[in-house]
Amino acid sequence: MKALVYHGPGQKNWEDVPDPKIQEPTDAVVRIDSATICGTDLHILKGDVPEVKPGTILGHEAVGTVVETGSAVTTLEVGDRVLISCITSCGRCSFCKEQRYGLCTGGGGWIFGHLIDGLQAEYARVPFADTSVYRVPDELTDEQVLFLADILPTAYEVGVLNGDVGPGDTVVVVGAGPIGLATIMTARLYTPGRIVAIDLADSRLAQAIEFGADVTINNGREDAVARVFELTDGLGADVAVEAVGVPETFELCADLVRPGGRVANVGVHGHPATLHLEKLWIRDVTMKTGLVDTFTTPRLLKLIAEGRLDATPFATHRFPLDETLSAYDTFAAAAETHALKVVLEAEPAAHAAVPGEEALAVAGA
Ligand SMILES: [Zn+2]
Ligand SMILES: [Zn+2]
């Protein structure tokens, strides 16, 4: 089969690799129907995630069809359409028993495209299949559920739930990339009083309005702290969500939050940030960090099925799966292409060449 293989910092290729096989009785093999690229994949390619060994297939977000199951898999059958999430769960460790799958110590957690081969491929081996994939209802398209593989539960759990967003709150989201926009989208489930989006790019702020922000601030031109204090009678935001992952935006969130407010960090940080305890100690501020656990994926899937949540606007560009390299170029140049998520689409299984049919067609001709 073909797959997108990481060959060390700055190097990747779409190339022939061996087909994945069942290795453990709890594994399944899935044909990838739709996949997408994540900001984390770009971090890996920069060399920021050294645990990823050269030779690893990248990708941790996909929808596919089960083609083979191990002998211990009991809840999945060949032909089932499934969402394959960025987080795998062994189902048995103490963290999995508390639904904290992101911290799984039994071989799960974030493993795809990280510690094992990932999902930007024609096929993938899925460990702990029974406890790690989600069956996709027939009436939903791949694109409707694909972003449940990472950005939606990440923004919802680590931003909205950790930030304890409530009715009437002023919620400030710093960073209006895909994760920030998903935070805006899922914060609206709680009827906040006002959602404020802060970014340096006007194009992203325009997208933030489309995703449900009420106020935008370009902090390259305006003093974000002054504007937020003006909007909140001098108090600050009830909730500040960090969705960038650099020290400046984390420190900005700490400056924006009101006494007794909450800061939720969603960004992936590579450098230390300063925690101004000399200002914060007296302000009763709660700060939370986290990796997604995906315990809310079934709830988000239900909201999508009921038409209460529509994640399809994240899909700004589409490429055939075998043009994954071009998709990476478009995604990496988001400042120019305005890409949010690029969808990699495999040829529909029904149309894929089956050797027997090809022979028939030739015979018929
Ligand atoms: Zn991701
Ligand atoms: Zn576990």
Coordinates of C-alpha atoms in Angstrom, one line a residue, residues 18-332:
P18 CA 4.1 -3.1 3.6
D19 CA 0.4 -3.6 4.2
P20 CA -0.5 -3.5 7.9
K21 CA -1.3 -6.8 9.5
I22 CA -3.1 -7.9 12.7
Q23 CA -0.4 -8.1 15.4
E24 CA -2.5 -8.5 18.5
P25 CA -5.9 -10.3 18.8
T26 CA -7.4 -6.9 19.9
D27 CA -6.3 -5.2 16.6
A28 CA -8.4 -4.4 13.6
V29 CA -7.2 -3.3 10.1
V30 CA -9.1 -0.4 8.6
R31 CA -9.2 0.9 5.1
I32 CA -8.8 4.7 5.3
D33 CA -11.6 6.4 3.5
S34 CA -11.0 10.0 4.7
A35 CA -8.1 11.5 6.7
T36 CA -6.9 14.9 7.6
I37 CA -3.6 16.7 8.5
C38 CA -3.1 18.3 11.9
G39 CA -0.9 21.2 13.1
T40 CA 0.8 18.5 15.2
D41 CA 1.9 16.7 12.0
L42 CA 3.7 20.0 11.0
H43 CA 5.3 20.1 14.5
I44 CA 6.6 16.5 14.0
L45 CA 8.0 17.5 10.6
K46 CA 9.9 20.4 12.2
G47 CA 11.5 17.9 14.5
D48 CA 9.6 19.2 17.6
V49 CA 8.4 15.7 18.6
P50 CA 11.6 13.6 18.7
E51 CA 9.7 10.4 19.9
V52 CA 8.5 10.0 16.3
K53 CA 11.0 7.8 14.7
P54 CA 12.0 8.1 11.0
G55 CA 10.0 5.5 9.0
T56 CA 6.8 6.2 10.9
I57 CA 3.6 6.8 8.9
L58 CA 2.0 10.1 10.1
G59 CA -1.6 11.0 10.8
H60 CA -4.0 10.5 13.7
E61 CA -7.4 11.6 12.4
A62 CA -9.4 9.5 10.0
V63 CA -12.7 7.7 9.0
G64 CA -12.4 4.2 7.6
T65 CA -14.0 0.8 7.0
V66 CA -13.0 -2.2 9.0
V67 CA -11.5 -4.9 6.6
E68 CA -10.1 -7.4 9.2
T69 CA -10.6 -8.0 12.9
G70 CA -8.4 -9.8 15.4
S71 CA -9.7 -12.9 17.2
A72 CA -10.5 -10.9 20.4
V73 CA -12.5 -8.1 18.7
T74 CA -16.1 -8.7 19.5
T75 CA -18.0 -5.4 18.8
L76 CA -16.8 -4.7 15.3
E77 CA -17.4 -6.4 12.0
V78 CA -15.8 -6.3 8.6
G79 CA -17.6 -3.5 6.7
D80 CA -18.3 -1.3 9.7
R81 CA -17.6 2.4 9.1
V82 CA -15.6 3.8 12.0
L83 CA -14.2 7.1 13.2
I84 CA -10.5 6.6 14.2
S85 CA -9.6 9.1 16.9
C86 CA -6.3 10.6 17.8
I87 CA -6.6 8.8 21.2
T88 CA -6.5 5.1 21.7
S89 CA -7.8 3.4 24.9
C90 CA -6.6 0.1 26.3
G91 CA -9.9 0.1 28.4
R92 CA -8.2 -1.5 31.3
C93 CA -5.7 0.8 33.0
S94 CA -6.7 3.1 35.9
F95 CA -6.8 6.1 33.7
C96 CA -9.0 4.5 31.1
K97 CA -11.4 3.4 33.8
E98 CA -11.7 7.1 34.7
Q99 CA -12.3 8.0 31.0
R100 CA -8.9 9.7 31.0
Y101 CA -7.9 7.9 27.8
G102 CA -5.3 10.5 26.9
L103 CA -3.2 9.4 29.9
C104 CA -3.6 5.7 29.1
T105 CA -0.7 3.6 30.5
G106 CA -1.8 0.3 28.9
G107 CA -0.4 1.1 25.4
G108 CA -3.0 3.6 24.3
G109 CA -3.1 7.4 24.4
W110 CA -1.8 9.4 21.5
I111 CA 0.0 6.6 19.6
F112 CA -1.1 7.0 15.9
G113 CA 1.5 8.8 13.8
H114 CA 3.5 9.2 17.0
L115 CA 4.6 5.9 18.6
I116 CA 3.1 3.6 15.9
D117 CA 2.2 3.9 12.2
G118 CA -0.6 6.5 11.6
L119 CA -3.6 7.0 9.4
Q120 CA -2.4 9.0 6.4
A121 CA -2.3 5.8 4.5
E122 CA -4.4 3.5 2.4
Y123 CA -4.8 1.1 5.4
A124 CA -4.0 1.2 9.1
R125 CA -3.7 -1.2 12.0
V126 CA -5.9 -0.1 14.9
P127 CA -4.9 -1.4 18.3
F128 CA -7.5 -1.9 21.0
A129 CA -10.1 -1.6 18.3
D130 CA -13.2 -2.5 20.5
T131 CA -12.4 0.4 22.9
S132 CA -10.9 2.9 20.6
V133 CA -13.1 3.5 17.5
Y134 CA -16.6 4.9 17.1
R135 CA -19.1 3.4 14.7
V136 CA -20.3 6.1 12.3
P137 CA -24.1 6.2 11.7
D138 CA -25.0 5.4 8.1
E139 CA -26.7 8.8 7.6
L140 CA -23.6 10.8 8.4
T141 CA -20.9 11.5 5.8
D142 CA -17.2 11.1 6.5
E143 CA -16.7 14.9 6.5
Q144 CA -19.5 15.4 9.1
V145 CA -17.6 13.3 11.6
L146 CA -13.9 13.5 10.5
F147 CA -13.1 16.5 12.8
L148 CA -14.3 14.5 15.8
A149 CA -11.0 12.7 15.5
D150 CA -9.2 15.5 17.2
I151 CA -10.0 19.2 17.0
L152 CA -13.6 19.1 18.2
P153 CA -13.1 17.0 21.4
T154 CA -9.8 18.8 22.0
A155 CA -11.4 22.2 21.9
Y156 CA -14.5 21.1 23.8
E157 CA -12.7 19.2 26.6
V158 CA -9.5 21.1 27.1
G159 CA -11.0 24.6 26.3
V160 CA -14.7 24.7 27.0
L161 CA -15.1 22.1 29.8
N162 CA -11.7 22.8 31.5
G163 CA -12.6 26.5 31.3
D164 CA -16.0 25.7 32.8
V165 CA -17.9 27.9 30.3
G166 CA -21.3 28.8 31.6
P167 CA -24.4 30.8 30.5
G168 CA -23.7 34.5 30.3
D169 CA -19.9 34.2 30.5
T170 CA -17.5 36.4 28.6
V171 CA -15.3 33.8 26.9
V172 CA -12.0 35.1 25.3
V173 CA -10.4 32.7 22.8
V174 CA -6.8 33.7 22.0
G175 CA -5.9 32.3 18.6
A176 CA -8.4 31.8 15.8
G177 CA -6.8 28.8 14.0
P178 CA -8.8 25.5 13.7
I179 CA -8.6 24.7 17.5
G180 CA -9.6 28.3 18.5
L181 CA -12.5 28.1 16.0
A182 CA -13.6 24.7 17.4
T183 CA -13.5 26.3 20.9
I184 CA -15.8 29.1 19.7
M185 CA -18.1 26.5 18.1
T186 CA -18.4 24.3 21.1
A187 CA -18.5 27.2 23.7
R188 CA -21.8 28.2 22.0
L189 CA -23.4 25.0 23.3
Y190 CA -23.4 26.7 26.7
T191 CA -24.9 30.1 25.7
P192 CA -22.1 32.3 26.8
G193 CA -22.9 36.0 27.0
R194 CA -20.1 37.0 24.6
I195 CA -17.3 35.3 22.7
V196 CA -14.3 37.4 22.0
A197 CA -11.7 36.1 19.5
I198 CA -8.2 37.5 19.5
D199 CA -5.7 36.9 16.7
L200 CA -3.0 38.8 14.6
A201 CA -4.6 37.9 11.2
D202 CA -7.7 39.7 10.0
S203 CA -8.6 36.7 7.8
R204 CA -8.7 34.4 10.8
L205 CA -10.8 36.9 12.8
A206 CA -13.3 37.0 9.9
Q207 CA -13.5 33.2 10.1
A208 CA -14.0 33.5 13.9
I209 CA -17.1 35.7 13.3
E210 CA -18.4 33.0 10.9
F211 CA -17.9 30.3 13.6
G212 CA -19.8 32.3 16.2
A213 CA -17.5 34.9 17.8
D214 CA -19.3 38.2 18.8
V215 CA -16.3 40.5 19.0
T216 CA -12.9 40.3 17.4
I217 CA -9.7 42.0 18.4
N218 CA -6.5 42.2 16.3
N219 CA -3.9 42.4 19.0
G220 CA -1.3 43.5 16.4
R221 CA -3.1 46.8 16.2
E222 CA -5.2 47.0 19.3
D223 CA -4.5 46.6 23.1
A224 CA -6.4 43.4 23.7
V225 CA -6.3 43.7 27.5
A226 CA -7.7 47.3 27.4
R227 CA -10.5 46.2 25.0
V228 CA -11.5 43.2 27.1
F229 CA -11.6 45.2 30.3
E230 CA -13.7 47.8 28.5
L231 CA -16.2 45.1 27.5
T232 CA -16.4 43.6 31.0
D233 CA -16.7 46.7 33.3
G234 CA -13.1 46.6 34.1
L235 CA -13.1 43.0 35.5
G236 CA -11.7 40.8 32.7
A237 CA -13.0 37.7 31.1
D238 CA -14.7 34.9 32.9
V239 CA -12.9 32.3 30.8
A240 CA -9.7 32.8 28.7
V241 CA -8.7 30.0 26.4
E242 CA -5.2 29.8 25.0
A243 CA -5.3 28.2 21.5
V244 CA -1.9 29.1 20.1
G245 CA 0.9 27.5 22.2
V246 CA 3.5 30.3 22.6
P247 CA 4.5 32.1 25.8
E248 CA 3.0 35.5 24.8
T249 CA -0.5 34.1 24.3
F250 CA -0.5 32.1 27.6
E251 CA 0.7 35.3 29.5
L252 CA -2.0 37.3 27.7
C253 CA -4.7 34.9 28.9
A254 CA -3.4 35.3 32.5
D255 CA -3.7 39.1 32.0
L256 CA -7.2 38.9 30.5
V257 CA -8.9 36.7 33.1
R258 CA -11.1 38.3 35.9
P259 CA -10.6 37.5 39.6
G260 CA -12.1 34.1 40.2
G261 CA -12.0 33.3 36.5
R262 CA -10.6 30.4 34.6
V263 CA -7.7 30.0 32.1
A264 CA -7.8 26.9 29.9
N265 CA -4.6 26.1 28.0
V266 CA -5.2 24.1 24.7
G267 CA -2.1 25.2 22.8
V268 CA 0.9 22.8 22.4
H269 CA 3.9 24.6 24.0
G270 CA 7.5 24.1 23.1
H271 CA 9.0 26.9 25.3
P272 CA 8.6 28.0 28.9
A273 CA 6.1 30.7 29.7
T274 CA 6.2 33.0 32.7
L275 CA 3.5 32.5 35.4
H276 CA 3.1 35.8 37.1
L277 CA 2.2 34.5 40.6
E278 CA 3.1 37.9 42.1
K279 CA -0.1 39.2 40.4
L280 CA -2.1 36.0 40.3
W281 CA -1.8 34.6 43.8
I282 CA -4.5 36.9 45.2
R283 CA -6.9 36.6 42.3
D284 CA -8.4 33.1 42.8
V285 CA -7.7 32.2 39.3
T286 CA -8.0 28.5 38.1
M287 CA -5.6 27.4 35.4
K288 CA -5.9 24.0 33.6
T289 CA -3.8 22.2 31.0
G290 CA -4.6 19.0 29.3
L291 CA -4.4 16.6 26.4
V292 CA -7.7 15.5 25.0
D293 CA -9.2 12.3 26.5
T294 CA -12.0 12.0 23.8
F295 CA -14.5 11.0 26.5
T296 CA -16.9 13.4 24.9
T297 CA -16.7 12.0 21.4
P298 CA -20.0 10.0 21.7
R299 CA -21.7 13.2 23.0
L300 CA -20.3 15.3 20.1
L301 CA -21.3 12.6 17.6
K302 CA -24.9 12.7 18.9
L303 CA -24.9 16.5 18.6
I304 CA -23.8 16.2 15.0
A305 CA -26.3 13.5 14.2
E306 CA -29.1 15.7 15.7
G307 CA -28.0 18.7 13.6
R308 CA -27.0 20.7 16.7
L309 CA -23.4 20.9 15.6
D310 CA -22.0 21.2 12.1
A311 CA -18.2 20.7 11.8
T312 CA -18.2 20.6 7.9
P313 CA -17.1 24.3 7.6
F314 CA -13.7 23.2 8.8
A315 CA -13.2 21.4 5.5
T316 CA -11.7 24.1 3.3
H317 CA -9.7 22.0 0.8
R318 CA -10.0 18.5 -0.5
F319 CA -7.4 16.3 -2.1
P320 CA -7.3 12.7 -3.4
L321 CA -5.4 10.6 -0.8
D322 CA -2.6 10.0 -3.2
E323 CA -2.0 13.8 -3.4
T324 CA -1.3 14.0 0.3
L325 CA 2.0 15.8 -0.4
S326 CA 0.1 18.7 -2.2
A327 CA -2.3 18.7 0.7
Y328 CA 0.5 19.2 3.1
D329 CA 1.8 22.2 1.1
T330 CA -1.7 23.8 1.1
F331 CA -2.1 23.2 4.9
A332 CA 1.4 24.4 5.8

